[in-house]
């Protein structure tokens, strides 16, 4: 791979061991994928934050990185952690887990990475520009930034996003190049799309059908931001989708349209979405209702608040969002309305990255196919419904 003089100086250690090690990792990655050179990135979004996934080995690795003294030179945000950083006791998170999680966050902060702890960094100020190169991890955020915003990232990992944050660079390959952003399948949507959960189901069904191909959707209607974020999350869960196009919806769709002539067409019907919904709808006795996968937008928190205002939540209702959205939702009175009714609005975490088993969870009710798939993988019973249906159930 071609390296500039400056990049050679970094590898030689002129800017410290942290920079050198980070660049070595990116060069090795680029060589594996046949990249010709490195390019600058405008931002990074780092995953691998929950102590549940990192464990002590991951924590020590992070602390070792921080000791090398390098700091992020581009804007870098952080994915959700395993708990709400201030209300973890209320969530029933074990003390030992909390200690580990707090150390993880301190290590990231020492690396100059903002502890945003959200999978929707694009809702709290980390908004990539059309065509910009970025280094993002978190499959749902990758799908959103590549497809809806038209930025360019590969499916990065925790370590490669840290390395890109520190060096401001990434190897140029795969989705960073025009030729790899072309559609691989045409998806004709015949199913009715009325609610974000229908888009989530569509993403789940399509991800299974296309695998690593780039899907081009026709018939998406006029999806809301909330529908787009949950659809991408599901696409990346059942398949390995990092990028999709939507006719009349996403910024690159018109440009890549001429290539549709060469691709296989798949039709998605109402019955396909129904089957997906049934797959995750089990008999449950006392589920915890979780809204916020991906993390809720202000609009979604507001919708829950409207539904519960002045009423009593008889079962557990947990809403997950980012700190930025939480602050705005509190200002607007939404958080107060939900918590006065008996629900909770937690930040920094979600039902997938929290240590649910240790917290005693057995059943969840949710409106996200990503959340449902991961919950089922953890052995939990799931029940699906729209946000409205689920919230109305806990009011009974
Ligand atoms: Fe976000 Fe957790 Fe869902 S990280 S996309 S809320 S599984």
Short mmCIF file of N, CA, C and O in Angstrom, two decimals, residues 162-227:
data_model
loop_
_atom_site.label_atom_id
_atom_site.label_comp_id
_atom_site.label_asym_id
_atom_site.label_seq_id
_atom_site.Cartn_x
_atom_site.Cartn_y
_atom_site.Cartn_z
N UNK A 162 -11.11 3.11 16.59
CA UNK A 162 -10.22 3.83 17.52
C UNK A 162 -8.97 4.27 16.75
O UNK A 162 -8.52 5.42 16.86
N UNK A 163 -8.43 3.36 15.94
CA UNK A 163 -7.22 3.67 15.17
C UNK A 163 -7.49 4.83 14.20
O UNK A 163 -6.64 5.72 14.03
N UNK A 164 -8.67 4.83 13.59
CA UNK A 164 -9.00 5.92 12.65
C UNK A 164 -9.21 7.23 13.40
O UNK A 164 -8.87 8.30 12.90
N UNK A 165 -9.82 7.15 14.59
CA UNK A 165 -10.01 8.36 15.39
C UNK A 165 -8.66 8.99 15.72
O UNK A 165 -8.48 10.20 15.63
N UNK A 166 -7.69 8.14 16.08
CA UNK A 166 -6.38 8.63 16.50
C UNK A 166 -5.54 9.16 15.33
O UNK A 166 -4.86 10.18 15.44
N UNK A 167 -5.61 8.48 14.20
CA UNK A 167 -4.78 8.89 13.06
C UNK A 167 -5.52 9.83 12.11
O UNK A 167 -4.90 10.51 11.29
N UNK A 168 -6.85 9.79 12.16
CA UNK A 168 -7.65 10.55 11.19
C UNK A 168 -7.61 9.92 9.80
O UNK A 168 -7.90 10.60 8.81
N UNK A 169 -7.28 8.63 9.72
CA UNK A 169 -7.11 7.98 8.42
C UNK A 169 -7.84 6.64 8.36
O UNK A 169 -8.17 6.05 9.40
N UNK A 170 -8.06 6.15 7.14
CA UNK A 170 -8.62 4.82 6.95
C UNK A 170 -8.17 4.29 5.59
O UNK A 170 -7.93 5.09 4.67
N UNK A 171 -8.02 2.97 5.43
CA UNK A 171 -7.66 2.46 4.09
C UNK A 171 -8.83 2.56 3.12
O UNK A 171 -9.99 2.37 3.49
N UNK A 172 -8.51 2.88 1.87
CA UNK A 172 -9.54 3.11 0.84
C UNK A 172 -9.89 1.80 0.15
O UNK A 172 -9.14 1.32 -0.70
N UNK A 173 -11.03 1.22 0.52
CA UNK A 173 -11.49 -0.01 -0.15
C UNK A 173 -13.00 -0.16 0.07
O UNK A 173 -13.62 0.63 0.78
N UNK A 174 -13.59 -1.16 -0.55
CA UNK A 174 -14.98 -1.57 -0.42
C UNK A 174 -15.97 -0.39 -0.57
O UNK A 174 -15.99 0.26 -1.59
N UNK A 175 -16.81 -0.13 0.44
CA UNK A 175 -17.89 0.86 0.28
C UNK A 175 -17.39 2.29 0.13
O UNK A 175 -18.17 3.21 -0.05
N UNK A 176 -16.09 2.48 0.24
CA UNK A 176 -15.53 3.82 0.08
C UNK A 176 -15.36 4.17 -1.40
O UNK A 176 -15.06 5.31 -1.75
N UNK A 177 -15.52 3.18 -2.26
CA UNK A 177 -15.30 3.37 -3.71
C UNK A 177 -16.63 3.29 -4.45
O UNK A 177 -17.47 2.43 -4.15
N UNK A 178 -16.81 4.15 -5.46
CA UNK A 178 -18.07 4.19 -6.23
C UNK A 178 -18.50 2.82 -6.71
O UNK A 178 -19.68 2.46 -6.62
N UNK A 179 -17.56 2.05 -7.26
CA UNK A 179 -17.95 0.77 -7.91
C UNK A 179 -18.53 -0.24 -6.92
O UNK A 179 -19.22 -1.18 -7.35
N UNK A 180 -18.26 -0.07 -5.64
CA UNK A 180 -18.81 -1.02 -4.66
C UNK A 180 -20.09 -0.52 -4.01
O UNK A 180 -20.60 -1.14 -3.09
N UNK A 181 -20.59 0.60 -4.51
CA UNK A 181 -21.83 1.16 -3.96
C UNK A 181 -23.01 0.94 -4.91
O UNK A 181 -24.09 1.47 -4.71
N UNK A 182 -22.79 0.11 -5.90
CA UNK A 182 -23.85 -0.16 -6.88
C UNK A 182 -24.81 -1.22 -6.35
O UNK A 182 -24.41 -2.08 -5.56
N UNK A 183 -26.07 -1.19 -6.80
CA UNK A 183 -27.03 -2.19 -6.28
C UNK A 183 -26.73 -3.60 -6.76
O UNK A 183 -26.28 -3.80 -7.89
N UNK A 184 -26.99 -4.56 -5.85
CA UNK A 184 -26.79 -5.97 -6.20
C UNK A 184 -28.12 -6.70 -6.33
O UNK A 184 -28.18 -7.81 -6.87
N UNK A 185 -29.21 -6.13 -5.79
CA UNK A 185 -30.55 -6.72 -5.90
C UNK A 185 -31.57 -5.58 -5.96
O UNK A 185 -31.40 -4.56 -5.28
N UNK A 186 -32.63 -5.79 -6.74
CA UNK A 186 -33.74 -4.83 -6.76
C UNK A 186 -34.85 -5.41 -5.89
O UNK A 186 -35.29 -6.55 -6.11
N UNK A 187 -35.30 -4.65 -4.91
CA UNK A 187 -36.37 -5.12 -4.01
C UNK A 187 -37.64 -4.34 -4.33
O UNK A 187 -37.71 -3.13 -4.09
N UNK A 188 -38.62 -5.03 -4.89
CA UNK A 188 -39.92 -4.42 -5.17
C UNK A 188 -40.78 -4.63 -3.93
O UNK A 188 -41.07 -5.78 -3.55
N UNK A 189 -41.16 -3.55 -3.27
CA UNK A 189 -41.93 -3.69 -2.03
C UNK A 189 -43.42 -3.60 -2.34
O UNK A 189 -43.92 -2.56 -2.77
N UNK A 190 -44.09 -4.72 -2.15
CA UNK A 190 -45.55 -4.72 -2.35
C UNK A 190 -46.29 -4.68 -1.01
O UNK A 190 -47.49 -4.45 -0.97
N UNK A 191 -45.56 -4.95 0.07
CA UNK A 191 -46.16 -4.93 1.40
C UNK A 191 -46.54 -3.49 1.77
O UNK A 191 -45.91 -2.55 1.30
N UNK A 192 -47.56 -3.37 2.62
CA UNK A 192 -47.96 -2.02 3.08
C UNK A 192 -47.03 -1.60 4.22
O UNK A 192 -46.79 -2.38 5.15
N UNK A 193 -46.55 -0.37 4.16
CA UNK A 193 -45.64 0.13 5.19
C UNK A 193 -46.32 1.29 5.91
O UNK A 193 -46.39 2.40 5.38
N UNK A 194 -46.86 1.00 7.11
CA UNK A 194 -47.66 2.01 7.81
C UNK A 194 -46.98 2.61 9.03
O UNK A 194 -47.25 3.71 9.45
N UNK A 195 -46.10 1.80 9.63
CA UNK A 195 -45.53 2.16 10.93
C UNK A 195 -44.04 1.80 10.87
O UNK A 195 -43.65 0.91 10.10
N UNK A 196 -43.19 2.44 11.69
CA UNK A 196 -41.77 2.04 11.69
C UNK A 196 -41.56 0.53 11.83
O UNK A 196 -40.63 -0.02 11.24
N UNK A 197 -42.43 -0.16 12.55
CA UNK A 197 -42.20 -1.60 12.73
C UNK A 197 -42.33 -2.35 11.39
O UNK A 197 -41.67 -3.38 11.18
N UNK A 198 -43.13 -1.81 10.46
CA UNK A 198 -43.24 -2.45 9.15
C UNK A 198 -41.92 -2.30 8.38
O UNK A 198 -41.50 -3.21 7.67
N UNK A 199 -41.30 -1.15 8.52
CA UNK A 199 -39.99 -0.93 7.88
C UNK A 199 -38.93 -1.83 8.53
O UNK A 199 -38.03 -2.33 7.87
N UNK A 200 -39.06 -2.00 9.83
CA UNK A 200 -38.12 -2.88 10.55
C UNK A 200 -38.28 -4.31 10.03
O UNK A 200 -37.30 -5.00 9.74
N UNK A 201 -39.54 -4.73 9.86
CA UNK A 201 -39.80 -6.08 9.33
C UNK A 201 -39.28 -6.21 7.91
O UNK A 201 -38.66 -7.22 7.54
N UNK A 202 -39.47 -5.16 7.12
CA UNK A 202 -38.96 -5.18 5.74
C UNK A 202 -37.44 -5.32 5.73
O UNK A 202 -36.87 -6.09 4.95
N UNK A 203 -36.78 -4.60 6.61
CA UNK A 203 -35.33 -4.70 6.71
C UNK A 203 -34.90 -6.12 7.10
O UNK A 203 -33.99 -6.69 6.51
N UNK A 204 -35.62 -6.68 8.05
CA UNK A 204 -35.28 -8.03 8.52
C UNK A 204 -35.44 -9.06 7.39
O UNK A 204 -34.57 -9.87 7.14
N UNK A 205 -36.58 -8.98 6.69
CA UNK A 205 -36.86 -9.93 5.60
C UNK A 205 -35.83 -9.75 4.48
O UNK A 205 -35.26 -10.72 3.97
N UNK A 206 -35.56 -8.50 4.12
CA UNK A 206 -34.65 -8.24 3.00
C UNK A 206 -33.21 -8.64 3.34
O UNK A 206 -32.51 -9.21 2.49
N UNK A 207 -32.79 -8.35 4.55
CA UNK A 207 -31.42 -8.71 4.95
C UNK A 207 -31.15 -10.20 4.75
O UNK A 207 -30.09 -10.60 4.28
N UNK A 208 -32.15 -11.00 5.08
CA UNK A 208 -32.01 -12.46 4.91
C UNK A 208 -31.88 -12.83 3.43
O UNK A 208 -31.19 -13.77 3.07
N UNK A 209 -32.58 -12.10 2.58
CA UNK A 209 -32.60 -12.43 1.15
C UNK A 209 -31.36 -11.96 0.40
O UNK A 209 -30.95 -12.58 -0.57
N UNK A 210 -30.78 -10.84 0.82
CA UNK A 210 -29.69 -10.26 0.02
C UNK A 210 -28.29 -10.55 0.56
O UNK A 210 -27.32 -10.37 -0.18
N UNK A 211 -28.19 -10.96 1.80
CA UNK A 211 -26.85 -11.24 2.37
C UNK A 211 -25.96 -10.02 2.33
O UNK A 211 -26.28 -9.00 2.94
N UNK A 212 -24.88 -10.09 1.54
CA UNK A 212 -23.94 -8.96 1.50
C UNK A 212 -24.20 -8.02 0.31
O UNK A 212 -23.50 -7.03 0.14
N UNK A 213 -25.20 -8.34 -0.53
CA UNK A 213 -25.49 -7.47 -1.68
C UNK A 213 -26.09 -6.14 -1.24
O UNK A 213 -26.73 -6.06 -0.18
N UNK A 214 -25.91 -5.12 -2.07
CA UNK A 214 -26.51 -3.81 -1.79
C UNK A 214 -27.94 -3.82 -2.35
O UNK A 214 -28.14 -3.93 -3.55
N UNK A 215 -28.97 -3.74 -1.48
CA UNK A 215 -30.35 -3.72 -2.01
C UNK A 215 -30.77 -2.33 -2.47
O UNK A 215 -30.40 -1.32 -1.87
N UNK A 216 -31.55 -2.33 -3.55
CA UNK A 216 -32.15 -1.08 -4.05
C UNK A 216 -33.65 -1.25 -3.92
O UNK A 216 -34.25 -2.13 -4.53
N UNK A 217 -34.29 -0.43 -3.09
CA UNK A 217 -35.73 -0.58 -2.81
C UNK A 217 -36.57 0.31 -3.72
O UNK A 217 -36.24 1.48 -3.92
N UNK A 218 -37.64 -0.28 -4.19
CA UNK A 218 -38.65 0.49 -4.93
C UNK A 218 -39.96 0.29 -4.17
O UNK A 218 -40.31 -0.84 -3.84
N UNK A 219 -40.66 1.39 -3.88
CA UNK A 219 -41.95 1.24 -3.18
C UNK A 219 -41.85 1.46 -1.68
O UNK A 219 -42.65 0.92 -0.92
N UNK A 220 -40.89 2.28 -1.26
CA UNK A 220 -40.74 2.54 0.19
C UNK A 220 -41.71 3.60 0.70
O UNK A 220 -41.82 3.79 1.91
N UNK A 221 -42.38 4.30 -0.22
CA UNK A 221 -43.29 5.36 0.22
C UNK A 221 -42.50 6.56 0.73
O UNK A 221 -41.44 6.89 0.17
N UNK A 222 -42.96 7.12 1.82
CA UNK A 222 -42.34 8.33 2.35
C UNK A 222 -41.93 8.08 3.81
O UNK A 222 -42.57 8.57 4.73
N UNK A 223 -40.86 7.29 4.01
CA UNK A 223 -40.52 6.87 5.38
C UNK A 223 -40.02 8.01 6.26
O UNK A 223 -39.33 8.91 5.79
N UNK A 224 -40.36 7.93 7.54
CA UNK A 224 -39.86 8.90 8.52
C UNK A 224 -38.42 8.54 8.88
O UNK A 224 -37.96 7.43 8.60
N UNK A 225 -37.75 9.47 9.54
CA UNK A 225 -36.39 9.20 10.04
C UNK A 225 -36.40 7.94 10.91
O UNK A 225 -35.51 7.10 10.82
N UNK A 226 -37.44 7.80 11.72
CA UNK A 226 -37.53 6.66 12.65
C UNK A 226 -37.65 5.35 11.87
O UNK A 226 -37.08 4.34 12.25
N UNK A 227 -38.39 5.37 10.77
CA UNK A 227 -38.54 4.17 9.94
C UNK A 227 -37.21 3.82 9.29
O UNK A 227 -36.82 2.65 9.20
#
